Short mmCIF file of C-alpha atoms in Angstrom, two decimals:
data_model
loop_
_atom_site.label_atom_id
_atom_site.label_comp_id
_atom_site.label_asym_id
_atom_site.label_seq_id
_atom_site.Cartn_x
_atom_site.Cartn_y
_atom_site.Cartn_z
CA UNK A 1 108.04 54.92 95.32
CA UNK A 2 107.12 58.86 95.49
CA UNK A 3 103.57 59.78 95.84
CA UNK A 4 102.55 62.08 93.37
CA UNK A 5 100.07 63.68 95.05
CA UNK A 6 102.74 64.82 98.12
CA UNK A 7 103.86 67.94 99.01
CA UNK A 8 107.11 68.28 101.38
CA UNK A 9 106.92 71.13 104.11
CA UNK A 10 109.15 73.61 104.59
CA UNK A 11 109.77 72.15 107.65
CA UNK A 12 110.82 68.81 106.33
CA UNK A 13 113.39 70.56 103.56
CA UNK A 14 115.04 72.56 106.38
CA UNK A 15 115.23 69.53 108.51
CA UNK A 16 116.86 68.00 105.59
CA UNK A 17 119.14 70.93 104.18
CA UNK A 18 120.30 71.39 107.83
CA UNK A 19 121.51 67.64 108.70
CA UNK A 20 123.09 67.51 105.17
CA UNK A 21 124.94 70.64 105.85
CA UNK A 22 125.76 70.19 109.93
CA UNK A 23 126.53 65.75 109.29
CA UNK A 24 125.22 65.50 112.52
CA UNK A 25 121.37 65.46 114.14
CA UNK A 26 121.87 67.51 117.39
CA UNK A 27 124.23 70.30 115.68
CA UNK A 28 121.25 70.52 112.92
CA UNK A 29 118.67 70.82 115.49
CA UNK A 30 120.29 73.59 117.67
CA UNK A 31 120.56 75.44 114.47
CA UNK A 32 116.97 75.48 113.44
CA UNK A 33 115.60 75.53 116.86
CA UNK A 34 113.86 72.42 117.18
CA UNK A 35 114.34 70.01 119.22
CA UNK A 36 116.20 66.99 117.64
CA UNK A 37 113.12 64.42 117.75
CA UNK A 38 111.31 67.18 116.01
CA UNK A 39 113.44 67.34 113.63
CA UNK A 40 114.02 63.57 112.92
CA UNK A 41 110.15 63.57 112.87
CA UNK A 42 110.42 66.37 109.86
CA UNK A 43 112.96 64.60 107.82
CA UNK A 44 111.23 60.99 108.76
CA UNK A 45 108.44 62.34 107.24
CA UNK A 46 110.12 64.05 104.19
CA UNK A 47 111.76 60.52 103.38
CA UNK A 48 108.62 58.80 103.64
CA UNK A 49 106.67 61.58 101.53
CA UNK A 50 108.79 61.00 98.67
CA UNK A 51 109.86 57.55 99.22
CA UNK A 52 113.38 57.85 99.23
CA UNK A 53 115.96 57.79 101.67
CA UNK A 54 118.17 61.09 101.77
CA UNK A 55 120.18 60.24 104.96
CA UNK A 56 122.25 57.97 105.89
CA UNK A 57 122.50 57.30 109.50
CA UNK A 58 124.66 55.10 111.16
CA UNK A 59 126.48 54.54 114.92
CA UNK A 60 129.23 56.89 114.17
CA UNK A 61 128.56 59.28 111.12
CA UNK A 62 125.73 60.71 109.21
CA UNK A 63 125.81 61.33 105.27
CA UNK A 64 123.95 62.10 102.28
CA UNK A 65 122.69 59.35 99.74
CA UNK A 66 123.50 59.72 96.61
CA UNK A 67 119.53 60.42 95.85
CA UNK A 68 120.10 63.02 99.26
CA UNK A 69 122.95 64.62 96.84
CA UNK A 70 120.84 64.65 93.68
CA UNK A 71 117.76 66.69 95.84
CA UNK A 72 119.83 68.96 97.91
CA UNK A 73 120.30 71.44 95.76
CA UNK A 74 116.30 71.73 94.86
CA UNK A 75 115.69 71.73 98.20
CA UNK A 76 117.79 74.75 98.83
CA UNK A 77 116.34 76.41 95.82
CA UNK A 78 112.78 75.74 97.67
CA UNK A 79 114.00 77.08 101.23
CA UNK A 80 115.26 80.45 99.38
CA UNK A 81 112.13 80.81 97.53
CA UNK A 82 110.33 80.82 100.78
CA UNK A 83 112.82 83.08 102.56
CA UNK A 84 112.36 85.44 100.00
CA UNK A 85 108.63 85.40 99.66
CA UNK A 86 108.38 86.08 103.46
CA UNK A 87 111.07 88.83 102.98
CA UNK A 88 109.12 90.61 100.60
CA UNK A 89 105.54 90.06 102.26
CA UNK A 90 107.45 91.84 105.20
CA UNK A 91 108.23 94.32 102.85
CA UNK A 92 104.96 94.77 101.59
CA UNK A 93 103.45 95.01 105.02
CA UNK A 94 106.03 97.80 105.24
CA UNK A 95 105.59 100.54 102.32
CA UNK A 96 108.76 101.75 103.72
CA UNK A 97 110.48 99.19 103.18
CA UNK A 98 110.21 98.60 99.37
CA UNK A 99 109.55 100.49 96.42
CA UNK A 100 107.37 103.38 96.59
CA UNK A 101 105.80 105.64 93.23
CA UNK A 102 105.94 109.32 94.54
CA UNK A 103 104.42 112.05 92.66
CA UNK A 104 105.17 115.73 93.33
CA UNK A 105 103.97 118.56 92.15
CA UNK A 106 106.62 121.22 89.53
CA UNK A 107 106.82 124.11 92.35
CA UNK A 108 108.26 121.28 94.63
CA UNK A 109 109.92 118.85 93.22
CA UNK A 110 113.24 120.48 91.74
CA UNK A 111 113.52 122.26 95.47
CA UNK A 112 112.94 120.03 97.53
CA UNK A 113 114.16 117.00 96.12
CA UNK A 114 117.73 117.15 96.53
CA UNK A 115 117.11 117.17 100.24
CA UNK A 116 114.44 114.43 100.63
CA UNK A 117 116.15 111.66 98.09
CA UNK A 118 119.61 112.33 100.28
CA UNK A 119 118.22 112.44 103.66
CA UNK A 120 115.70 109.25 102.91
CA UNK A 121 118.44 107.47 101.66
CA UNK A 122 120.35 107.42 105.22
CA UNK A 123 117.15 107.50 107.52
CA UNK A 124 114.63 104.81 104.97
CA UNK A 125 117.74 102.68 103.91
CA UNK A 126 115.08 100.03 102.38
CA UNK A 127 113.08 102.04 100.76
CA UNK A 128 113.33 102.57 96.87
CA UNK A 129 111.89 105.41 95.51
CA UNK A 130 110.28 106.02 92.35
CA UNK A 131 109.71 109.76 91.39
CA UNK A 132 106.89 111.46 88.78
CA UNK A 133 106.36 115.03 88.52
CA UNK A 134 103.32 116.54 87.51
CA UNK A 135 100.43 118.77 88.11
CA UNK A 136 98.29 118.22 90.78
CA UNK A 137 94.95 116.60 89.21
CA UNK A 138 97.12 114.39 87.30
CA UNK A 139 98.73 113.63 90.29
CA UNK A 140 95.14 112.87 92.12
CA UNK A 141 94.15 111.27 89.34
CA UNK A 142 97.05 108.88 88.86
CA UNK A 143 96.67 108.13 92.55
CA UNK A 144 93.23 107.21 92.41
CA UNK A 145 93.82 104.88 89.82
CA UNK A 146 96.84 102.93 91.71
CA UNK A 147 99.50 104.65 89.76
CA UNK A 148 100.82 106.25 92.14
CA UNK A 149 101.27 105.19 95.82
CA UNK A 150 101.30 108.92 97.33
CA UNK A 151 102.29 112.61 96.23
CA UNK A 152 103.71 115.89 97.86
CA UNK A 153 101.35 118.49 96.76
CA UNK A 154 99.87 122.08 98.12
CA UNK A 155 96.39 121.57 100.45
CA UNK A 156 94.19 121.49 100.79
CA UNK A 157 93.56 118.60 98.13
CA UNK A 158 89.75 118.40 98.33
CA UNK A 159 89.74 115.37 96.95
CA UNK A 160 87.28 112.28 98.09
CA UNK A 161 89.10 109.26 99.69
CA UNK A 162 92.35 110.96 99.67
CA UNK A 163 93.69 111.45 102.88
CA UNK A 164 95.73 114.53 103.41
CA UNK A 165 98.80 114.95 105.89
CA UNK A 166 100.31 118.79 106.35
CA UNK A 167 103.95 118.74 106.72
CA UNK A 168 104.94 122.49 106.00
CA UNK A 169 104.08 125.75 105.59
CA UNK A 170 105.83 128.26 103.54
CA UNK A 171 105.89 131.68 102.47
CA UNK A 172 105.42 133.38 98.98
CA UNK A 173 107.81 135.69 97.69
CA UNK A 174 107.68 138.25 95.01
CA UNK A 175 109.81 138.43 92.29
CA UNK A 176 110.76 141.42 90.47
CA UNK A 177 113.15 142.49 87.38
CA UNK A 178 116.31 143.73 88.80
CA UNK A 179 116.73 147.23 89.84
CA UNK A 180 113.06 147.36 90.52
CA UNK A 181 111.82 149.60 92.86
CA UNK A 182 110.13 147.16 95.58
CA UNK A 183 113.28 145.19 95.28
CA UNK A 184 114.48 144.14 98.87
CA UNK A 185 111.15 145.33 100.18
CA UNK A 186 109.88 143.57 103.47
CA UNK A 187 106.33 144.74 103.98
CA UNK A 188 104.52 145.15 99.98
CA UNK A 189 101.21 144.56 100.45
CA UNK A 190 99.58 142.42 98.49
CA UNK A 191 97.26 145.16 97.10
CA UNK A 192 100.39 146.51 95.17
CA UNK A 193 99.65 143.82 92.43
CA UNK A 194 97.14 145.66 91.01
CA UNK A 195 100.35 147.85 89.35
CA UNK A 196 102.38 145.26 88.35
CA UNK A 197 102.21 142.96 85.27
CA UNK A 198 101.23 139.43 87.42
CA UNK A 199 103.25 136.36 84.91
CA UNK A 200 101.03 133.56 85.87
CA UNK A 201 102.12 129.71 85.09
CA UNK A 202 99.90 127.56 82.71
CA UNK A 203 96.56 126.03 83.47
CA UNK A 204 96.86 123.13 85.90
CA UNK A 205 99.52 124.94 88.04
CA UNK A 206 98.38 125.15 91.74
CA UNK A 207 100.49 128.09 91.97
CA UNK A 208 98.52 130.02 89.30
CA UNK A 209 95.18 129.45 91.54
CA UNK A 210 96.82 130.56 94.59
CA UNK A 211 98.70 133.70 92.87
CA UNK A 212 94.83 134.51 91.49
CA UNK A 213 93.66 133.81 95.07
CA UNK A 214 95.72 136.58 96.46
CA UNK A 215 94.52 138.81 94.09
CA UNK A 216 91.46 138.19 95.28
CA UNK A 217 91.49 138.00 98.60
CA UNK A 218 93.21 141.34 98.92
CA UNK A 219 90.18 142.90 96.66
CA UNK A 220 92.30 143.83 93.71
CA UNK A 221 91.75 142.69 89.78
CA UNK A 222 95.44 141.51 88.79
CA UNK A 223 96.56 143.47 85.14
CA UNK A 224 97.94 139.41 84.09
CA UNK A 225 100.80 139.57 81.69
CA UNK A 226 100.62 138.06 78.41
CA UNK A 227 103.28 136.00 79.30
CA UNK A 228 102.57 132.32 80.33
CA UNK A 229 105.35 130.19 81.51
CA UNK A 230 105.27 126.35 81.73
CA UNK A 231 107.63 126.42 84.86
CA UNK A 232 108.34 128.05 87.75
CA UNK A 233 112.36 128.07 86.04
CA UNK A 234 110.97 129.58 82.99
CA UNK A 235 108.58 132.07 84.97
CA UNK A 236 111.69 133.35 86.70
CA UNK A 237 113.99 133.75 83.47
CA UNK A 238 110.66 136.11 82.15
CA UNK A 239 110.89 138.26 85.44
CA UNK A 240 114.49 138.92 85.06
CA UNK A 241 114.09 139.90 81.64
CA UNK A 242 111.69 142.80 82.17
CA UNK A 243 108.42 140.67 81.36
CA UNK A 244 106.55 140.95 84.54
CA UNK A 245 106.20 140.11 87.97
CA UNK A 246 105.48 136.17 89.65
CA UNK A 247 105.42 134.92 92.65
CA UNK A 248 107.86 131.88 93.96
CA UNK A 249 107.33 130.12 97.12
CA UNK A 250 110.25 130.47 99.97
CA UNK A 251 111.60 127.39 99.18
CA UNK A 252 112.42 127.90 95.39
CA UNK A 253 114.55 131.51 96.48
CA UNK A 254 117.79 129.90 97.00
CA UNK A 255 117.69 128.12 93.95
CA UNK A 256 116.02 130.82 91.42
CA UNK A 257 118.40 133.87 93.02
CA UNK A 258 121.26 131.93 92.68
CA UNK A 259 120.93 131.79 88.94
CA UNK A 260 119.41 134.56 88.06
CA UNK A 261 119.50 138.77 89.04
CA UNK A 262 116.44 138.27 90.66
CA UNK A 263 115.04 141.10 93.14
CA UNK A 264 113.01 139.66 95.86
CA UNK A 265 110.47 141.42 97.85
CA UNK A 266 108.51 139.94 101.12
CA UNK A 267 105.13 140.96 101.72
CA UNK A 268 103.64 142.44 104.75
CA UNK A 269 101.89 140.14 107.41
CA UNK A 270 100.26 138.22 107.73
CA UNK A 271 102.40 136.67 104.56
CA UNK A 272 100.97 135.00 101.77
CA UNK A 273 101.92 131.52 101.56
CA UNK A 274 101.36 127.57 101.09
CA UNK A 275 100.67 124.55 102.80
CA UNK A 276 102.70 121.77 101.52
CA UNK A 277 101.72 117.99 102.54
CA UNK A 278 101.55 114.29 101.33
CA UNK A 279 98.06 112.58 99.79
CA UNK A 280 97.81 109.47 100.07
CA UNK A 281 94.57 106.97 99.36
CA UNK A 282 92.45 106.37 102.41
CA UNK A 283 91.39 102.73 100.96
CA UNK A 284 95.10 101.83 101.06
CA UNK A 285 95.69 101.09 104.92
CA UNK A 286 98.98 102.44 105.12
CA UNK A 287 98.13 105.82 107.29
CA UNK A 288 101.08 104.85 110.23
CA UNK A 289 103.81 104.64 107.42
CA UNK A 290 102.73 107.71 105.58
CA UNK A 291 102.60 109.47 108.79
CA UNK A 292 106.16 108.49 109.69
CA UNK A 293 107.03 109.33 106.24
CA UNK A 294 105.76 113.48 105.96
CA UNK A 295 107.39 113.83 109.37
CA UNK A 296 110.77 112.91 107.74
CA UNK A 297 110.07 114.98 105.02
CA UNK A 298 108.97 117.49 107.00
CA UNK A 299 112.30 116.99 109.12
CA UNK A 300 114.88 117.30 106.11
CA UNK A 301 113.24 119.88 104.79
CA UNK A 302 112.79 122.52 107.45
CA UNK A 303 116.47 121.45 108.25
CA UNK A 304 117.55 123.09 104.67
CA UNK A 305 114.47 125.47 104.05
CA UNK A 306 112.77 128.44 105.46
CA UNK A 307 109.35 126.58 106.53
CA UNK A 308 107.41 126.07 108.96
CA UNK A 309 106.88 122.78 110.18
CA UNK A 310 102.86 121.88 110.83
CA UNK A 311 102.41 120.71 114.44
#
């Protein structure tokens, strides 16, 4: 008669699944590892447990009962249940290896993307990402909340228990209606803002801090365009069209000149640029992971973009 109150080890239902499947007590204990008193203990002890017999054992051949036939396949069930409990506390252990909730920020994300889904595909087979876009303190925000598990954004982040990895640094460029004079300029300095209408993104937009930044820093009050753009796509269309003058980080060229009649002008040294890296939570204990992870990044991107890799 089965005890209620007993609980068979994993142990005992491998013992048990591995004899029913090998017919034969040494073959089922070189499989599992054991020796093959161990594993008659294990199955001993199973039968006993639940007080019925689930092998029969003779001189010459070893076979189910037909109550061994009626558990077996429960018994597998419970052996995969474990196997895949283990599997994913491995994953979790690993935030590589499972599904991740990236955030990244507008001026990055349609850039840089392409490169970093196709590369982490091949080098983080196991890992399954999970993209948002937004703007940065929405990003932070989301991340302090457990929303997100990290984000690529511009640094610094300055943002309490958030820890902050550089991966690249890039250069701004300035974009100009076509045929304009500066057009295919290498040294404007940044001082020649103060003549040009300055098309800012929205509020929110880390790049409309840093293009106000500039301004600052080179002692100049920007004459800001009317214009306000939602995107970096949309700030781009304006500047072709006559509207003003914006400023696009190095890695966004490619893509913006390609679809637009852009003119590009590169300002004089030392250049005006970003630092791009991955946040992360500090509380989360996951700092060797999302190390290994921004120096991928970090990898595929410099491999397709004109950055600078942090060292």
């Amino acid at each position: 008669m089965t005890d209620k109150t007993y609980q068979p080890t994993v142990a005992g239902l491998r013992a048990f699944a591995a004899v029913a499947e090998k017919q034969h007590f040494g073959s089922a204990a070189t499989t599992l590892g054991v020796s093959q008193s161990t594993l008659s203990q294990a199955l001993a002890a199973l039968e006993t447990g639940l007080g019925v017999q689930l092998i029969e054992r003779s001189t010459r051949r070893v076979f189910l009962t037909p109550e061994g036939r009626q558990l077996l396949p429960h018994a597998q069930a419970a052996i995969d249940a474990v196997d895949a409990f283990t599997a994913a506390a491995a994953g979790a252990s690993d935030p590589l290896e499972g599904s991740m909730r990236l955030g990244l920020i507008p001026t990055v994300a349609p850039y840089v993307l392409p490169t970093v889904l196709g590369g982490l595909a091949d080098r983080l087979p196991a890992l399954t990402l999970r993209v948002v876009e937004d703007q940065t303190e929405r990003l932070l925000a989301a991340l302090r909340e457990g929303a997100l598990d990290a984000a690529l954004i511009a640094l610094p982040a300055e943002a309490s228990g958030i820890t902050e990895i550089p991966i690249y640094d890039e250069d701004f460029v300035l974009a100009l209606p076509p045929g304009h004079p500066l057009s295919g300029k290498r040294r404007v300095p940044p001082a020649a803002l103060a003549q040009l209408p300055l098309l800012l993104l929205d509020e929110g937009h880390c790049l409309r801090d840093q293009a106000l930044d500039l301004c600052r820093k080179a002692g100049i009050q920007a004459e800001v365009a009317n214009t306000r753009a939602a995107s970096l796509a949309t700030a781009v269309q304006c500047v072709t069209g006559g509207l003003g003058v914006t400023l696009i980080p190095q890695s966004a060229v490619a893509v913006e000149a390609a679809r637009s009649r852009l003119g590009l002008a590169q300002f004089a040294t030392p250049r005006p640029g970003r630092r791009i890296g991955l946040v992360f939570r500090s509380s989360s204990g996951r700092d060797a992971a999302y190390r290994r992870l921004a120096a991928i990044i970090g990898e595929l991107v410099s491999r397709d973009q004109d950055v600078r890799l942090v060292r």
